[in-house]
């Protein structure tokens, strides 16, 4: 049985760090409020001229180096993003060109904060069906460009960054002992559009608009939906939650991470949290947290890892893999 195995991972963050205290100089907020309500201490914000493709390329190069392969060995690049450099073409094609990759295909996936999990599902399907052998999957965002800096209820929450993994076909025996993606579970409910959206876009206003969010409502749905997605993914492989080594959630709010873990009886020590350092980086948040836990030695080869995310749409989902 063919499995999509992660053979390398890497990240890229803008060098510019903005702390809560720095933000409080221009926004009516405080470090105490932001940390108390979200756990966020700082975020990386792209400098003027620094684009999503720059961050995506940095993460891509780091992941390829970690995998020990070069771009000539890739069959596809998939980039999950909501903040492309241009309305078209896809960020993935810009990365393709800048990596000097002239073969295969490159395209973007748009599922907002769930983008990386959606991209993982697409890449897994393409690899398992034999359509591709090696895929570079990137989550990259410059969410700072979509924020209304006069809206303190949203602008303090988000940050910029990128993370990437290289997935490669690997022959397993078809049991949960196999390395690679064991299952992915995707969900969406378009009726919840108005809770998280941008008030503009190409065909409506011919501008990008600004991010709008009903925070309290999103929070409630997040804990419910993420818990259900985690359980669905664990059940799909018949693996009890207690046997999963690491949970790598979308990093929107520490209280969502804690609430979801509590609801499912998961030990918080097994939940990777980078929300304090990165804030919510949308599609980049799961791979950034993943790379952090791999590089600091928490996630080791053979570990069972569950990734989960929720975002605008609403979209949500989870993926279970053996590292
Ligand atoms: O990635 C997609 C998923 N996104 C999320 O998961 C976000 C989910 N939502 C949340 O994380 C939380 O709802 C927030 C962090 C956005 C807000 O936390 P909350 O505990 O729901 O606060 P609230 O919206 O009920 O606001 C409480 C108070 C309000 O003041 P009053 O009406 O009680 O006087 C707000 O005006 O806090 C005020 N407030 C702020 N004060 C200082 C809102 N934002 C700020 C701020 N600084 N930045």
Tab-separated table of C-alpha atoms and ligand atoms in Angstrom:
chain	number	residue	atom	x	y	z
A	1	UNK	CA	0.000	0.000	0.000
A	2	UNK	CA	1.327	3.437	-0.951
A	3	UNK	CA	1.563	6.010	1.866
A	4	UNK	CA	2.538	9.698	1.690
A	5	UNK	CA	5.460	10.017	4.093
A	6	UNK	CA	6.934	13.311	5.311
A	7	UNK	CA	10.629	13.239	4.379
A	8	UNK	CA	11.467	16.835	5.287
A	9	UNK	CA	10.056	19.965	6.905
A	10	UNK	CA	11.058	23.608	7.162
A	11	UNK	CA	9.837	27.057	8.154
A	12	UNK	CA	10.380	30.720	7.409
A	13	UNK	CA	9.323	33.698	9.517
A	14	UNK	CA	9.744	37.404	8.761
A	15	UNK	CA	12.623	38.849	10.818
A	16	UNK	CA	10.387	41.673	12.076
A	17	UNK	CA	8.860	40.763	15.482
A	18	UNK	CA	6.084	42.908	16.974
A	19	UNK	CA	5.418	42.407	20.698
A	20	UNK	CA	2.097	43.155	22.381
A	21	UNK	CA	3.628	46.210	24.078
A	22	UNK	CA	4.775	47.541	20.709
A	23	UNK	CA	1.307	46.985	19.266
A	24	UNK	CA	-0.259	48.789	22.235
A	25	UNK	CA	1.545	51.977	21.157
A	26	UNK	CA	-0.731	52.280	18.105
A	27	UNK	CA	-3.744	50.073	18.973
A	28	UNK	CA	-6.095	50.541	21.977
A	29	UNK	CA	-5.032	47.284	23.653
A	30	UNK	CA	-2.624	45.896	26.245
A	31	UNK	CA	-0.208	43.019	26.703
A	32	UNK	CA	-2.339	41.895	29.642
A	33	UNK	CA	-5.545	41.693	27.548
A	34	UNK	CA	-3.912	39.941	24.579
A	35	UNK	CA	-2.014	37.377	26.664
A	36	UNK	CA	-4.941	36.758	29.010
A	37	UNK	CA	-7.517	36.241	26.236
A	38	UNK	CA	-5.332	34.516	23.636
A	39	UNK	CA	-1.900	33.504	24.975
A	40	UNK	CA	-0.233	35.553	22.204
A	41	UNK	CA	2.950	37.415	23.256
A	42	UNK	CA	4.299	38.447	19.871
A	43	UNK	CA	3.867	37.910	16.144
A	44	UNK	CA	6.130	38.192	13.078
A	45	UNK	CA	4.968	40.843	10.601
A	46	UNK	CA	6.335	40.971	7.042
A	47	UNK	CA	8.216	44.173	6.223
A	48	UNK	CA	6.996	46.355	3.337
A	49	UNK	CA	7.770	44.541	0.095
A	50	UNK	CA	8.093	41.154	1.801
A	51	UNK	CA	5.580	38.896	0.057
A	52	UNK	CA	3.875	35.586	0.750
A	53	UNK	CA	5.979	33.982	-2.007
A	54	UNK	CA	9.195	35.132	-0.252
A	55	UNK	CA	8.142	33.351	2.948
A	56	UNK	CA	6.880	30.327	0.988
A	57	UNK	CA	10.200	30.084	-0.854
A	58	UNK	CA	12.162	30.257	2.419
A	59	UNK	CA	10.086	27.458	3.941
A	60	UNK	CA	10.302	25.434	0.700
A	61	UNK	CA	14.109	25.658	0.596
A	62	UNK	CA	14.363	24.670	4.271
A	63	UNK	CA	12.061	21.663	3.731
A	64	UNK	CA	13.971	20.517	0.628
A	65	UNK	CA	17.292	20.789	2.501
A	66	UNK	CA	15.844	18.831	5.410
A	67	UNK	CA	14.597	16.161	2.972
A	68	UNK	CA	17.979	16.055	1.237
A	69	UNK	CA	16.485	16.437	-2.241
A	70	UNK	CA	16.477	19.228	-4.804
A	71	UNK	CA	13.582	20.808	-6.679
A	72	UNK	CA	14.335	18.693	-9.752
A	73	UNK	CA	12.940	15.680	-7.887
A	74	UNK	CA	9.529	17.261	-7.186
A	75	UNK	CA	6.412	16.320	-9.140
A	76	UNK	CA	4.208	19.015	-7.658
A	77	UNK	CA	4.085	22.073	-5.441
A	78	UNK	CA	0.894	22.856	-3.530
A	79	UNK	CA	0.674	26.105	-1.585
A	80	UNK	CA	-2.106	26.703	0.947
A	81	UNK	CA	-2.669	30.442	1.188
A	82	UNK	CA	-5.344	33.086	1.539
A	83	UNK	CA	-2.943	35.961	0.968
A	84	UNK	CA	-1.408	35.419	-2.484
A	85	UNK	CA	1.015	37.996	-3.945
A	86	UNK	CA	-1.433	38.587	-6.804
A	87	UNK	CA	-5.022	37.524	-7.567
A	88	UNK	CA	-3.347	35.170	-10.019
A	89	UNK	CA	-1.170	33.282	-10.767
A	90	UNK	CA	-0.845	30.933	-7.809
A	91	UNK	CA	1.923	31.481	-5.248
A	92	UNK	CA	2.933	27.856	-5.908
A	93	UNK	CA	3.897	28.734	-9.502
A	94	UNK	CA	6.023	31.666	-8.288
A	95	UNK	CA	7.823	29.314	-5.888
A	96	UNK	CA	8.182	26.768	-8.719
A	97	UNK	CA	9.944	29.342	-10.877
A	98	UNK	CA	12.162	30.643	-8.070
A	99	UNK	CA	13.216	27.094	-7.155
A	100	UNK	CA	14.235	26.540	-10.787
A	101	UNK	CA	11.725	23.710	-11.111
A	102	UNK	CA	10.557	23.362	-14.699
A	103	UNK	CA	8.686	20.080	-14.539
A	104	UNK	CA	5.457	18.920	-12.948
A	105	UNK	CA	2.621	21.139	-11.719
A	106	UNK	CA	2.041	23.835	-9.112
A	107	UNK	CA	-1.196	25.229	-7.710
A	108	UNK	CA	-2.706	26.887	-4.626
A	109	UNK	CA	-5.343	25.614	-2.202
A	110	UNK	CA	-7.685	28.088	-0.497
A	111	UNK	CA	-9.267	26.954	2.761
A	112	UNK	CA	-8.055	29.825	4.971
A	113	UNK	CA	-6.741	28.547	8.337
A	114	UNK	CA	-7.548	24.927	7.364
A	115	UNK	CA	-5.526	25.266	4.149
A	116	UNK	CA	-2.565	23.155	5.228
A	117	UNK	CA	-4.777	20.258	6.364
A	118	UNK	CA	-6.777	20.528	3.113
A	119	UNK	CA	-3.505	20.602	1.143
A	120	UNK	CA	-2.272	17.543	3.032
A	121	UNK	CA	-5.441	15.692	2.042
A	122	UNK	CA	-5.004	16.645	-1.636
A	123	UNK	CA	-1.310	15.684	-1.615
A	124	UNK	CA	-2.081	12.385	0.139
A	125	UNK	CA	-4.691	11.508	-2.496
A	126	UNK	CA	-2.375	12.383	-5.385
A	127	UNK	CA	0.441	10.283	-3.939
A	128	UNK	CA	-1.705	7.295	-3.011
A	129	UNK	CA	-3.286	7.173	-6.488
A	130	UNK	CA	0.146	7.337	-8.128
A	131	UNK	CA	-0.456	10.716	-9.796
A	132	UNK	CA	2.626	12.101	-8.038
A	133	UNK	CA	5.548	10.587	-6.154
A	134	UNK	CA	7.043	13.635	-4.434
A	135	UNK	CA	5.083	16.757	-3.453
A	136	UNK	CA	6.181	19.953	-1.730
A	137	UNK	CA	3.295	21.261	0.403
A	138	UNK	CA	3.570	24.801	1.765
A	139	UNK	CA	1.346	26.865	4.081
A	140	UNK	CA	2.278	30.542	3.649
A	141	UNK	CA	0.574	33.771	4.672
A	142	UNK	CA	0.957	37.499	5.088
A	143	UNK	CA	-2.238	37.914	7.125
A	144	UNK	CA	-1.020	41.364	8.214
A	145	UNK	CA	-2.043	42.634	4.732
A	146	UNK	CA	-5.690	41.648	5.335
A	147	UNK	CA	-6.059	43.273	8.750
A	148	UNK	CA	-7.896	46.426	9.711
A	149	UNK	CA	-5.329	47.965	12.081
A	150	UNK	CA	-8.120	50.091	13.605
A	151	UNK	CA	-10.051	46.978	14.674
A	152	UNK	CA	-8.484	45.833	17.946
A	153	UNK	CA	-10.737	42.772	18.081
A	154	UNK	CA	-8.895	41.214	15.116
A	155	UNK	CA	-5.580	42.960	14.394
A	156	UNK	CA	-3.880	41.753	17.580
A	157	UNK	CA	-4.533	38.097	16.739
A	158	UNK	CA	-2.720	37.430	13.475
A	159	UNK	CA	0.835	37.122	12.176
A	160	UNK	CA	2.828	36.196	9.061
A	161	UNK	CA	4.964	33.159	8.232
A	162	UNK	CA	5.335	29.943	6.263
A	163	UNK	CA	5.951	26.257	6.868
A	164	UNK	CA	6.459	23.418	4.409
A	165	UNK	CA	6.788	19.654	4.193
A	166	UNK	CA	8.042	17.332	1.465
A	167	UNK	CA	5.828	14.270	1.040
A	168	UNK	CA	7.012	11.192	-0.803
A	169	UNK	CA	5.428	7.889	-1.796
A	170	UNK	CA	6.505	5.076	0.489
A	171	UNK	CA	5.386	1.466	0.333
A	172	UNK	CA	3.787	0.332	3.576
A	173	UNK	CA	1.974	-2.847	4.572
A	174	UNK	CA	-1.391	-1.128	5.032
A	175	UNK	CA	-1.525	-1.106	8.833
A	176	UNK	CA	-1.318	1.712	11.379
A	177	UNK	CA	2.349	0.788	11.846
A	178	UNK	CA	3.129	2.320	8.433
A	179	UNK	CA	4.972	5.617	8.303
A	180	UNK	CA	3.072	8.372	6.502
A	181	UNK	CA	-0.435	9.774	6.392
A	182	UNK	CA	-2.940	7.270	7.821
A	183	UNK	CA	-6.060	9.333	7.080
A	184	UNK	CA	-7.377	12.847	6.553
A	185	UNK	CA	-10.870	14.140	7.362
A	186	UNK	CA	-12.219	17.376	5.832
A	187	UNK	CA	-15.402	19.323	6.659
A	188	UNK	CA	-17.027	22.644	5.782
A	189	UNK	CA	-20.254	24.543	6.391
A	190	UNK	CA	-20.761	27.491	4.045
A	191	UNK	CA	-23.735	28.759	6.061
A	192	UNK	CA	-21.254	30.177	8.586
A	193	UNK	CA	-19.675	32.562	6.056
A	194	UNK	CA	-20.574	35.733	7.961
A	195	UNK	CA	-18.666	34.748	11.089
A	196	UNK	CA	-15.265	35.026	9.389
A	197	UNK	CA	-14.690	36.610	5.970
A	198	UNK	CA	-13.167	39.578	4.137
A	199	UNK	CA	-15.448	42.448	3.145
A	200	UNK	CA	-14.015	42.557	-0.365
A	201	UNK	CA	-12.618	40.516	-3.204
A	202	UNK	CA	-11.926	40.378	-6.922
A	203	UNK	CA	-15.481	39.921	-8.206
A	204	UNK	CA	-17.300	41.913	-5.505
A	205	UNK	CA	-15.306	45.076	-4.759
A	206	UNK	CA	-12.216	44.690	-6.956
A	207	UNK	CA	-10.146	45.184	-3.807
A	208	UNK	CA	-8.902	42.698	-1.205
A	209	UNK	CA	-11.128	43.889	1.656
A	210	UNK	CA	-10.360	43.505	5.354
A	211	UNK	CA	-10.764	40.553	7.694
A	212	UNK	CA	-14.042	40.531	9.686
A	213	UNK	CA	-14.690	38.113	12.532
A	214	UNK	CA	-17.344	37.440	15.160
A	215	UNK	CA	-14.737	36.207	17.622
A	216	UNK	CA	-16.992	34.762	20.312
A	217	UNK	CA	-19.037	32.726	17.814
A	218	UNK	CA	-15.930	31.472	16.026
A	219	UNK	CA	-14.485	30.424	19.372
A	220	UNK	CA	-17.521	28.293	20.260
A	221	UNK	CA	-17.613	26.582	16.864
A	222	UNK	CA	-13.835	26.046	16.960
A	223	UNK	CA	-13.851	23.927	20.122
A	224	UNK	CA	-16.853	21.867	18.928
A	225	UNK	CA	-15.660	21.367	15.351
A	226	UNK	CA	-12.026	20.688	16.183
A	227	UNK	CA	-12.978	18.130	18.833
A	228	UNK	CA	-15.229	16.369	16.302
A	229	UNK	CA	-12.531	16.403	13.595
A	230	UNK	CA	-9.874	15.014	15.958
A	231	UNK	CA	-12.213	12.214	17.044
A	232	UNK	CA	-13.236	11.467	13.429
A	233	UNK	CA	-9.612	11.118	12.340
A	234	UNK	CA	-8.651	8.939	15.308
A	235	UNK	CA	-11.745	6.753	14.765
A	236	UNK	CA	-11.017	6.400	11.031
A	237	UNK	CA	-7.798	4.553	11.905
A	238	UNK	CA	-9.229	2.884	15.026
A	239	UNK	CA	-6.641	4.547	17.230
A	240	UNK	CA	-7.612	5.723	20.744
A	241	UNK	CA	-6.708	9.350	21.469
A	242	UNK	CA	-4.536	8.127	24.348
A	243	UNK	CA	-2.199	6.431	21.830
A	244	UNK	CA	-1.553	9.600	19.824
A	245	UNK	CA	1.837	11.047	20.766
A	246	UNK	CA	1.402	14.645	19.575
A	247	UNK	CA	-1.469	16.939	18.686
A	248	UNK	CA	-0.491	19.823	16.407
A	249	UNK	CA	-3.423	22.253	16.249
A	250	UNK	CA	-4.071	25.438	14.325
A	251	UNK	CA	-2.703	28.202	16.568
A	252	UNK	CA	-5.585	30.690	16.913
A	253	UNK	CA	-5.967	31.033	20.659
A	254	UNK	CA	-4.430	29.159	23.624
A	255	UNK	CA	-7.908	28.969	25.167
A	256	UNK	CA	-9.155	27.042	22.084
A	257	UNK	CA	-6.227	24.618	22.394
A	258	UNK	CA	-6.920	24.155	26.118
A	259	UNK	CA	-10.707	23.880	25.658
A	260	UNK	CA	-10.385	21.247	22.919
A	261	UNK	CA	-7.856	19.200	24.920
A	262	UNK	CA	-10.092	19.353	27.996
A	263	UNK	CA	-13.201	18.305	26.052
A	264	UNK	CA	-11.429	15.228	24.688
A	265	UNK	CA	-9.417	14.387	27.831
A	266	UNK	CA	-6.093	14.995	26.053
A	267	UNK	CA	-3.036	15.710	28.225
A	268	UNK	CA	-2.116	19.376	27.459
A	269	UNK	CA	1.573	18.352	27.551
A	270	UNK	CA	0.955	16.458	24.279
A	271	UNK	CA	-0.452	19.543	22.522
A	272	UNK	CA	2.113	21.591	20.590
A	273	UNK	CA	1.562	25.306	21.141
A	274	UNK	CA	3.379	28.111	19.341
A	275	UNK	CA	0.565	30.642	19.579
A	276	UNK	CA	2.580	32.765	22.042
A	277	UNK	CA	5.355	33.312	19.506
A	278	UNK	CA	3.549	33.354	16.154
A	279	UNK	CA	-0.071	34.380	16.788
A	280	UNK	CA	-2.540	33.096	14.201
A	281	UNK	CA	-0.715	32.636	10.895
A	282	UNK	CA	-3.697	30.980	9.151
A	283	UNK	CA	-2.533	28.234	6.742
A	284	UNK	CA	1.051	28.571	8.008
A	285	UNK	CA	0.186	27.887	11.618
A	286	UNK	CA	0.027	24.074	11.593
A	287	UNK	CA	3.292	23.567	9.649
A	288	UNK	CA	5.063	26.223	11.761
A	289	UNK	CA	4.032	24.394	14.944
A	290	UNK	CA	4.952	21.032	13.387
A	291	UNK	CA	8.419	22.217	12.395
A	292	UNK	CA	8.960	23.697	15.880
A	293	UNK	CA	8.175	20.376	17.582
A	294	UNK	CA	10.264	18.369	15.099
A	295	UNK	CA	13.269	20.663	15.411
A	296	UNK	CA	13.175	20.775	19.221
A	297	UNK	CA	13.103	16.966	19.297
A	298	UNK	CA	9.595	16.431	20.654
A	299	UNK	CA	8.253	14.729	17.506
A	300	UNK	CA	10.417	11.714	16.635
A	301	UNK	CA	10.334	9.161	13.808
A	302	UNK	CA	7.580	6.634	14.485
A	303	UNK	CA	5.433	8.983	16.590
A	304	UNK	CA	1.708	9.260	15.880
A	305	UNK	CA	0.886	12.907	15.123
A	306	UNK	CA	-2.564	14.437	14.667
A	307	UNK	CA	-2.859	17.773	12.844
A	308	UNK	CA	-6.095	19.803	13.043
A	309	UNK	CA	-7.365	23.207	11.961
A	310	UNK	CA	-10.429	25.372	11.481
A	311	UNK	CA	-10.975	28.578	9.542
A	312	UNK	CA	-13.231	30.801	7.463
A	313	UNK	CA	-15.947	29.178	5.412
A	314	UNK	CA	-16.174	27.517	7.868
A	315	UNK	CA	-13.699	24.848	6.897
A	316	UNK	CA	-12.139	22.400	9.318
A	317	UNK	CA	-10.380	19.072	9.340
A	318	UNK	CA	-7.749	16.768	10.760
A	319	UNK	CA	-4.996	14.477	9.542
A	320	UNK	CA	-3.387	11.550	11.353
A	321	UNK	CA	0.090	10.476	10.402
A	322	UNK	CA	2.967	8.408	11.632
A	323	UNK	CA	6.071	10.593	11.522
B	1	LIG	O1	-8.282	31.285	12.648
B	1	LIG	C1	-9.662	31.291	12.638
B	1	LIG	C2	-10.160	31.023	13.928
B	1	LIG	N1	-10.206	32.218	14.756
B	1	LIG	C3	-10.389	32.061	16.017
B	1	LIG	O2	-10.427	30.940	16.448
B	1	LIG	C4	-10.669	33.229	16.942
B	1	LIG	C5	-11.713	32.835	17.919
B	1	LIG	N2	-12.065	33.856	18.870
B	1	LIG	C6	-11.263	34.246	19.884
B	1	LIG	O3	-10.128	33.795	19.970
B	1	LIG	C7	-11.796	35.199	20.914
B	1	LIG	O4	-13.188	35.301	20.788
B	1	LIG	C8	-11.159	36.609	20.863
B	1	LIG	C9	-9.715	36.526	21.323
B	1	LIG	C10	-11.222	37.132	19.449
B	1	LIG	C11	-11.893	37.551	21.799
B	1	LIG	O5	-11.921	37.051	23.122
B	1	LIG	P1	-13.263	37.118	23.966
B	1	LIG	O6	-12.955	36.568	25.289
B	1	LIG	O7	-14.318	36.428	23.154
B	1	LIG	O8	-13.511	38.664	24.108
B	1	LIG	P2	-14.754	39.551	23.622
B	1	LIG	O9	-14.784	39.600	22.154
B	1	LIG	O10	-15.967	39.090	24.338
B	1	LIG	O11	-14.345	40.963	24.191
B	1	LIG	C12	-14.307	41.224	25.585
B	1	LIG	C13	-13.967	42.677	25.823
B	1	LIG	C14	-14.847	43.648	25.031
B	1	LIG	O12	-15.072	44.786	25.843
B	1	LIG	P3	-16.464	44.953	26.620
B	1	LIG	O13	-17.528	44.933	25.547
B	1	LIG	O14	-16.539	43.776	27.534
B	1	LIG	O15	-16.296	46.265	27.304
B	1	LIG	C15	-13.982	44.040	23.856
B	1	LIG	O16	-14.276	45.327	23.363
B	1	LIG	O17	-12.613	42.926	25.379
B	1	LIG	C16	-12.604	44.054	24.489
B	1	LIG	N3	-11.537	43.853	23.516
B	1	LIG	C17	-10.278	44.260	23.717
B	1	LIG	N4	-9.690	44.930	24.736
B	1	LIG	C18	-8.378	45.166	24.632
B	1	LIG	C19	-11.618	43.215	22.319
B	1	LIG	N5	-10.407	43.212	21.742
B	1	LIG	C20	-9.566	43.853	22.573
B	1	LIG	C21	-8.191	44.146	22.529
B	1	LIG	N6	-7.636	44.799	23.575
B	1	LIG	N7	-7.403	43.780	21.489
